[in-house]
mmCIF file of C-alpha atoms in Angstrom:
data_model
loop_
_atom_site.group_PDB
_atom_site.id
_atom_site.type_symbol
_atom_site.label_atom_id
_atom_site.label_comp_id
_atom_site.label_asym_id
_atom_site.label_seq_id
_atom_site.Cartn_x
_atom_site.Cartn_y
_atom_site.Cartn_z
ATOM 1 C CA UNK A 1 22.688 -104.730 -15.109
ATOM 2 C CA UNK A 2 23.579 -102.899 -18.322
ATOM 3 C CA UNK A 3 26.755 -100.599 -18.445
ATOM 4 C CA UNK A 4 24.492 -98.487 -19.918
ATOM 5 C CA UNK A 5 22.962 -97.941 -16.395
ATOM 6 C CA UNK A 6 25.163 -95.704 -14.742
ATOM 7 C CA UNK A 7 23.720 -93.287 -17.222
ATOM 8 C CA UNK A 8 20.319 -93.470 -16.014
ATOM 9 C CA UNK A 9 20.180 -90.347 -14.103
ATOM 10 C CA UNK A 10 20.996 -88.080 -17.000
ATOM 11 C CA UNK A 11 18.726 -90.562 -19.154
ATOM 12 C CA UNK A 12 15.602 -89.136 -16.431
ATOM 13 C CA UNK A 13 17.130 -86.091 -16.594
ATOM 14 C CA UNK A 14 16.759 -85.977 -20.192
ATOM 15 C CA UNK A 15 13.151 -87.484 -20.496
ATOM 16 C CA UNK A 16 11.972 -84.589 -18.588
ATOM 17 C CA UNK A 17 13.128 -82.414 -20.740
ATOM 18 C CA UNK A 18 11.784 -84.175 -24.183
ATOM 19 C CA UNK A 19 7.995 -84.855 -22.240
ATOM 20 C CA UNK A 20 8.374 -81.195 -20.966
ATOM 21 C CA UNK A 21 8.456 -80.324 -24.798
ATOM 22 C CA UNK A 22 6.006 -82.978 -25.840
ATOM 23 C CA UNK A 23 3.167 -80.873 -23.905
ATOM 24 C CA UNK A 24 3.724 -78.309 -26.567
ATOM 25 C CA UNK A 25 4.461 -79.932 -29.371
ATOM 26 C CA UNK A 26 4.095 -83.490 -31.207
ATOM 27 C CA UNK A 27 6.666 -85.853 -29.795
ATOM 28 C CA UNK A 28 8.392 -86.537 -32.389
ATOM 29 C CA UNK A 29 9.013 -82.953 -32.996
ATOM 30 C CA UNK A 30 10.277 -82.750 -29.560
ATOM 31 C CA UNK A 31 12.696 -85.694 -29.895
ATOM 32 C CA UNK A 32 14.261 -83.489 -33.064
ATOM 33 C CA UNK A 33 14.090 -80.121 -30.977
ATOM 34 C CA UNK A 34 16.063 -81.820 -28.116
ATOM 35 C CA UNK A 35 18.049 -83.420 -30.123
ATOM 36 C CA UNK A 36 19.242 -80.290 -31.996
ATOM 37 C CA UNK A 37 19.768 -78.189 -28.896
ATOM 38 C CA UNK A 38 22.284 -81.164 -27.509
ATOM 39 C CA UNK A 39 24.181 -80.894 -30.594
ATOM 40 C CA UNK A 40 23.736 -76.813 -30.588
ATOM 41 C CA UNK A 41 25.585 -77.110 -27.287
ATOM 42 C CA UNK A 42 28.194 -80.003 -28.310
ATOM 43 C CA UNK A 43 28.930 -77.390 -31.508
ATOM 44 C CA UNK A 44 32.004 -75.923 -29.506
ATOM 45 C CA UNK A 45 33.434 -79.788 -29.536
ATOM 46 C CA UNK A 46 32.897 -80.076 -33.057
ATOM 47 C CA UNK A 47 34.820 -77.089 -34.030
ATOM 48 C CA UNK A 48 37.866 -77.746 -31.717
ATOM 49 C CA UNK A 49 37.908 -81.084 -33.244
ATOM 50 C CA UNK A 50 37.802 -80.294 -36.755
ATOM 51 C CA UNK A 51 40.862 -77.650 -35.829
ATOM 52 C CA UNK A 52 42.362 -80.497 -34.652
ATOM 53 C CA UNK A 53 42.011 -82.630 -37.823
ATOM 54 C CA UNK A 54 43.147 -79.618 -39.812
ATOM 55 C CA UNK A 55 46.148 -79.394 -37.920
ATOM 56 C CA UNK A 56 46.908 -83.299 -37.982
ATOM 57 C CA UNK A 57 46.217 -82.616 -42.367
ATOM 58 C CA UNK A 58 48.292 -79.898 -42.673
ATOM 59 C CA UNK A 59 51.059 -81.640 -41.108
ATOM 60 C CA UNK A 60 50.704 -85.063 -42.868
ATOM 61 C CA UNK A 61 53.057 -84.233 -45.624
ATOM 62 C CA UNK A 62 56.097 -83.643 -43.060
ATOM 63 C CA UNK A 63 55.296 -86.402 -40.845
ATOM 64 C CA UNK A 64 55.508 -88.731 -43.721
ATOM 65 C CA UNK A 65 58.311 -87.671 -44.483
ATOM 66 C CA UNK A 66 60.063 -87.838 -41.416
ATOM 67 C CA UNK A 67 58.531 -91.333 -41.301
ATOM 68 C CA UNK A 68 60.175 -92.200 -44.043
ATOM 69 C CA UNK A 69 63.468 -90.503 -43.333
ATOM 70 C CA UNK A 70 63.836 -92.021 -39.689
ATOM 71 C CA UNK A 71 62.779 -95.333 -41.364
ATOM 72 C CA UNK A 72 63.749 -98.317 -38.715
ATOM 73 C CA UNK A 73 64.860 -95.862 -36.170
ATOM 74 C CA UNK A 74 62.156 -95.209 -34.095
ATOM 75 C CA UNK A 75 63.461 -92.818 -31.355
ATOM 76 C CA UNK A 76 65.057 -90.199 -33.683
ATOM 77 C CA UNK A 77 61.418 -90.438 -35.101
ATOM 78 C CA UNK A 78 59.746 -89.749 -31.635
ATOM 79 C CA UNK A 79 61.919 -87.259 -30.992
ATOM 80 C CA UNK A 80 61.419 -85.736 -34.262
ATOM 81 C CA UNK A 81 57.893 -85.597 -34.421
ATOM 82 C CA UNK A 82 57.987 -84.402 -31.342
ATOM 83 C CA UNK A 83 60.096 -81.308 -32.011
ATOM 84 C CA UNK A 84 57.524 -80.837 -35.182
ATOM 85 C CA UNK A 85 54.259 -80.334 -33.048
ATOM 86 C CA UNK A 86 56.322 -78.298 -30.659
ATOM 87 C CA UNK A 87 57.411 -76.200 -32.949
ATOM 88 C CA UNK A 88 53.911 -75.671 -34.824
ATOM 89 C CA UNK A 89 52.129 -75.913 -31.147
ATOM 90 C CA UNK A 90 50.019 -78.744 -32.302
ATOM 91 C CA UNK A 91 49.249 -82.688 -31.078
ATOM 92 C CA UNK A 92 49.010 -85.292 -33.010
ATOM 93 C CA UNK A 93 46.066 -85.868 -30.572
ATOM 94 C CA UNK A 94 44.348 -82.654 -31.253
ATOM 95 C CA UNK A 95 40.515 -83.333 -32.160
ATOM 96 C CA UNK A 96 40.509 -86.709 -29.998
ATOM 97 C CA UNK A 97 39.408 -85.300 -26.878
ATOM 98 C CA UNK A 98 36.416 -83.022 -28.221
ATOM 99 C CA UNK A 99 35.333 -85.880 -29.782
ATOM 100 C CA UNK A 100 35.421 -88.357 -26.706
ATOM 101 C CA UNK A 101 33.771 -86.075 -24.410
ATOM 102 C CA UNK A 102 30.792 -86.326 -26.868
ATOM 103 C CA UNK A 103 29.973 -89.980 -26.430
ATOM 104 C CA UNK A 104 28.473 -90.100 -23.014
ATOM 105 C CA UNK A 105 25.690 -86.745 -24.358
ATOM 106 C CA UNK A 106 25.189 -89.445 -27.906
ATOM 107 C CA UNK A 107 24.716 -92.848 -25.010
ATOM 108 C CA UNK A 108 22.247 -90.706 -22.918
ATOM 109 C CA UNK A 109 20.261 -90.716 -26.205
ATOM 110 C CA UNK A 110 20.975 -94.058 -27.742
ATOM 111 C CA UNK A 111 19.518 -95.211 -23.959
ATOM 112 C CA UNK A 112 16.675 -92.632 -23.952
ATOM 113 C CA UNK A 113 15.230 -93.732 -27.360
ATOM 114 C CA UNK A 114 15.382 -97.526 -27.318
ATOM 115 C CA UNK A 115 14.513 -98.149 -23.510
ATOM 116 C CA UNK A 116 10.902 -98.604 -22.953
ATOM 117 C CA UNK A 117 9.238 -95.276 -21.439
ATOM 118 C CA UNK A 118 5.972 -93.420 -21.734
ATOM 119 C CA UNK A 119 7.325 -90.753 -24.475
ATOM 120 C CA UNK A 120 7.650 -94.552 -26.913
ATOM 121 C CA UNK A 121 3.659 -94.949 -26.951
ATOM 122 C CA UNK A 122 2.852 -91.763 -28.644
ATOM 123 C CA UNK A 123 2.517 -92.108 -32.428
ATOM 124 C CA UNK A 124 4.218 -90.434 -35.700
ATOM 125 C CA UNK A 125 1.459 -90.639 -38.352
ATOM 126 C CA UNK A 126 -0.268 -93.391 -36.373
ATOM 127 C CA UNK A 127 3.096 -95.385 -36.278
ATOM 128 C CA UNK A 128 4.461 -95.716 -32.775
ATOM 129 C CA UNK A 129 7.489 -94.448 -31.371
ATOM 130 C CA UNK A 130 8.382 -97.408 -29.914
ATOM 131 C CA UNK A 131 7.855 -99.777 -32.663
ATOM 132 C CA UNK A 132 10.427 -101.740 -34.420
ATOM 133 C CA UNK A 133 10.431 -102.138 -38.384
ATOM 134 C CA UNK A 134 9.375 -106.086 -37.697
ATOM 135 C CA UNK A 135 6.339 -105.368 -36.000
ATOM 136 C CA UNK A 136 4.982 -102.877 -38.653
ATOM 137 C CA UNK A 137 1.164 -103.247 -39.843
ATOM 138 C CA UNK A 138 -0.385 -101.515 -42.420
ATOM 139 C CA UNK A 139 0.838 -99.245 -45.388
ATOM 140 C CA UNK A 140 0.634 -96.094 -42.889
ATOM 141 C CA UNK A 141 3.259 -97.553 -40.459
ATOM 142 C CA UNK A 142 5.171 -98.790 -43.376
ATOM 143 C CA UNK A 143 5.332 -95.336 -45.323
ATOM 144 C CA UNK A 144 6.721 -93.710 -42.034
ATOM 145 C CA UNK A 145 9.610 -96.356 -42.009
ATOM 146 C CA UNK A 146 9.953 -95.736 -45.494
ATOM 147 C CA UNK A 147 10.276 -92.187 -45.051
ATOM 148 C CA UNK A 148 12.327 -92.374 -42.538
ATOM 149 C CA UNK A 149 15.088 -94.832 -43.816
ATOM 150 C CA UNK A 150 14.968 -92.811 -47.323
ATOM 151 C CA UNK A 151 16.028 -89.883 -45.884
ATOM 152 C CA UNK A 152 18.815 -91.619 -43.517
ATOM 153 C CA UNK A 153 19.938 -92.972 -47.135
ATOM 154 C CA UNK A 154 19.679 -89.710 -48.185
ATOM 155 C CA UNK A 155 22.140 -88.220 -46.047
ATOM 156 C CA UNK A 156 24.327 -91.579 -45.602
ATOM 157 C CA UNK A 157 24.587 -91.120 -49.384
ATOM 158 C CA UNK A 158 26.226 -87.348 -49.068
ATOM 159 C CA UNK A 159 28.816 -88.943 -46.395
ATOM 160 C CA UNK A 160 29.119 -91.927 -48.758
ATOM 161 C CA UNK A 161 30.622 -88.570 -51.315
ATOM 162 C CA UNK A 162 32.325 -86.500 -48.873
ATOM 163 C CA UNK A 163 34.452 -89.550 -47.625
ATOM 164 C CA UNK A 164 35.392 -90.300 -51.151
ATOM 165 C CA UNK A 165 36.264 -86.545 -52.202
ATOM 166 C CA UNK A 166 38.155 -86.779 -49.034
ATOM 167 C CA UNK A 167 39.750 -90.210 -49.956
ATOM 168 C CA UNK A 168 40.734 -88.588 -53.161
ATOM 169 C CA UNK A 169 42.415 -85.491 -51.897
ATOM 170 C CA UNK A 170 44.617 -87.259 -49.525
ATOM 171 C CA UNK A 171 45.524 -89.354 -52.619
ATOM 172 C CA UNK A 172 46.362 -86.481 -54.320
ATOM 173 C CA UNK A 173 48.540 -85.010 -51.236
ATOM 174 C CA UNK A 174 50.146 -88.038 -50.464
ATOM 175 C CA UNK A 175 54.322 -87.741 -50.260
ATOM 176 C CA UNK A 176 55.480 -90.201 -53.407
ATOM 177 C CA UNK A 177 56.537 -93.415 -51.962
ATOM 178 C CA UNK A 178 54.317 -93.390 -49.005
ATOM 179 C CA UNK A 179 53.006 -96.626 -48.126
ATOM 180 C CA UNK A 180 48.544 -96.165 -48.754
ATOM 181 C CA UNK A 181 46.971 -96.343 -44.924
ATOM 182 C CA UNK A 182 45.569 -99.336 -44.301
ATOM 183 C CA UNK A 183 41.608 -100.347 -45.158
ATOM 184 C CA UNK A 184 40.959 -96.981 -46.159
ATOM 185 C CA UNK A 185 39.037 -98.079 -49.027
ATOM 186 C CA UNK A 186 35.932 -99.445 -47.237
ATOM 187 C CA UNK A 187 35.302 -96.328 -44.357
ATOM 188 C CA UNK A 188 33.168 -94.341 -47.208
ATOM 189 C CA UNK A 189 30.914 -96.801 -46.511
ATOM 190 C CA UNK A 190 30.094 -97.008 -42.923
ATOM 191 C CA UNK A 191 28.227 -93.843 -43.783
ATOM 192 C CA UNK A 192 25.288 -96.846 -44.475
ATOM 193 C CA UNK A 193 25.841 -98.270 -41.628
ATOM 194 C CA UNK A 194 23.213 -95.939 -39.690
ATOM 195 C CA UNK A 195 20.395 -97.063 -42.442
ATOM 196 C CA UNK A 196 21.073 -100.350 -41.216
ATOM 197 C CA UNK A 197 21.508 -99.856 -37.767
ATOM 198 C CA UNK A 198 18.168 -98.095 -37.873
ATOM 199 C CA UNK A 199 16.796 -101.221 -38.812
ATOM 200 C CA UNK A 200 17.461 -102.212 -35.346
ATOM 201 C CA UNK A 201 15.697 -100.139 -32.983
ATOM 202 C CA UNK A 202 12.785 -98.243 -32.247
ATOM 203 C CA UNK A 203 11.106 -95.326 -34.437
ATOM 204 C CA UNK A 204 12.117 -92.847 -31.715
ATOM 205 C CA UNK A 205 15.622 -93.876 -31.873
ATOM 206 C CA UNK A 206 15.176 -93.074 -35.993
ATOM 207 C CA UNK A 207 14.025 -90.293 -35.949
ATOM 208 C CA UNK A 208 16.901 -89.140 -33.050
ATOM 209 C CA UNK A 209 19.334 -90.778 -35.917
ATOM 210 C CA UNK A 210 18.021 -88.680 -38.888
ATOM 211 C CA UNK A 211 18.025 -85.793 -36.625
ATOM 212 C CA UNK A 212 21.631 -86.314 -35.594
ATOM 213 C CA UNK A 213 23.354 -87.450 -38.677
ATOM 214 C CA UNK A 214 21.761 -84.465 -40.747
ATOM 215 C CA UNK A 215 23.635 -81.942 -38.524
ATOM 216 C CA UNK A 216 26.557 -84.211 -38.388
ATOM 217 C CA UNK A 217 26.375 -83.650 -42.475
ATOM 218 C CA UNK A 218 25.550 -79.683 -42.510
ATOM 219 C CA UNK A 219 28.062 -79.004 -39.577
ATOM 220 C CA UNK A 220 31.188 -80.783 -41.459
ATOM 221 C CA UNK A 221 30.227 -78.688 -44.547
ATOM 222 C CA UNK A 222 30.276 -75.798 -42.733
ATOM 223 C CA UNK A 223 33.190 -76.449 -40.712
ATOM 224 C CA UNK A 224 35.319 -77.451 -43.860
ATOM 225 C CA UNK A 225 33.750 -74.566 -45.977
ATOM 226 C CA UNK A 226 36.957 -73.111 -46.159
ATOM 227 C CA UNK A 227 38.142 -75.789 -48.768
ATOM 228 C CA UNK A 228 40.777 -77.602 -45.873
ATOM 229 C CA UNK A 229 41.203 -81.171 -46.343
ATOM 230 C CA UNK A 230 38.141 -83.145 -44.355
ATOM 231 C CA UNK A 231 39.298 -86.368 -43.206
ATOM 232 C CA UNK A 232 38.177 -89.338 -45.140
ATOM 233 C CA UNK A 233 36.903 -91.050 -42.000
ATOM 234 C CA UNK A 234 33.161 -90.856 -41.667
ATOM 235 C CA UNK A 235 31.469 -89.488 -38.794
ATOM 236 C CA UNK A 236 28.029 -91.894 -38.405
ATOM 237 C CA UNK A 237 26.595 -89.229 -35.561
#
């Protein structure tokens, strides 16, 4: 049995709300419609989170250099740090949690889209929803792949820049001396790794990932409108 399973009931759950919506609309629209009111009603995670990674920015330069002033001894450097967030009533976990609590909403549908069910044999521009990139016939069902994996690119692309800006700021910030963080230099480019994961499953499941990571893109830029440092990590949903 998958571990995926004991998500089933809120995987039924959601299925009757996406075929409830296909009887008014095309099904593909519906996948996008529910997919945008899930992450509508995540949007209060997303904010606390990104307050959280604000905080944890704003208080790199003094950790670092506490880091490097309690160098070797590592309780005065617990208790140090500690007495930091105290005093500026932050966590060096702030943003985690928000962020957690979203997987299980993002597994239902991962599980909804790439598990065969009825909503997979209705078509996008005479392409199937459940068909995979490998069984693809005709230049119809190939321009809706096409389509579809340009504008994942698309928006990988503007993470791909955003993660590097990022990179570049925290560069720029950095306390002299500090020791880079380690493997930095390759995150900007997980931002691809939804093109290829794409690759992988269904055309439902594609157009729930184009749906998801184009929010994920417009909701960071809002969220870090105000010019505060945006982590250089890269946020693939």
């Amino acid at each position: 049995m998958s571990v995926f399973a004991v998500l089933d009931p809120a995987v039924g759950l959601a299925h009757d709300i996406v075929a409830a919506l296909a009887h008014v609309v095309p099904t593909a629209l519906a996948i996008v419609l529910f997919t945008v009111c899930v992450r509508l009603a995540l949007h209060p995670l997303a904010r606390a989170a990104a307050r959280g990674e604000k905080s944890r920015a704003r208080l790199a330069p003094r950790v670092a250099e506490l880091n490097r002033k309690h160098k070797g001894r590592p309780e005065k450097l617990q208790a140090a740090l500690a007495e930091l967030y105290r005093e500026e009533k932050a966590s060096p976990f702030a943003g985690c949690l928000p962020m957690l609590v979203q997987i299980p909403f993002f597994s239902v549908m991962y599980r909804l889209f790439t598990t065969p069910n009825d909503l997979l044999g209705h078509t996008l521009f005479g392409a199937p929803l459940g068909l995979h990139v490998g069984q693809v016939q005709g230049a119809g069902q190939w321009a809706v792949f096409a389509v579809l994996y340009a504008g994942l690119a698309a928006v990988a692309y503007a993470g791909f820049r955003r993660a590097r800006r990022a990179q570049a700021a925290q560069a720029a910030k950095a306390v002299p001396g500090t020791p880079p963080q380690p493997g930095p230099a390759f995150l900007p480019y997980l931002s691809f790794g939804t093109v290829l994961f794409a690759a992988l499953v269904p055309l439902a499941a594609g157009v729930y990932l184009l749906t998801t990571t184009t929010w994920t893109a417009v909701e960071r830029a809002w969220l870090y409108r105000d010019g505060a440092p945006e982590p250089a990590g890269v946020a693939l949903v």
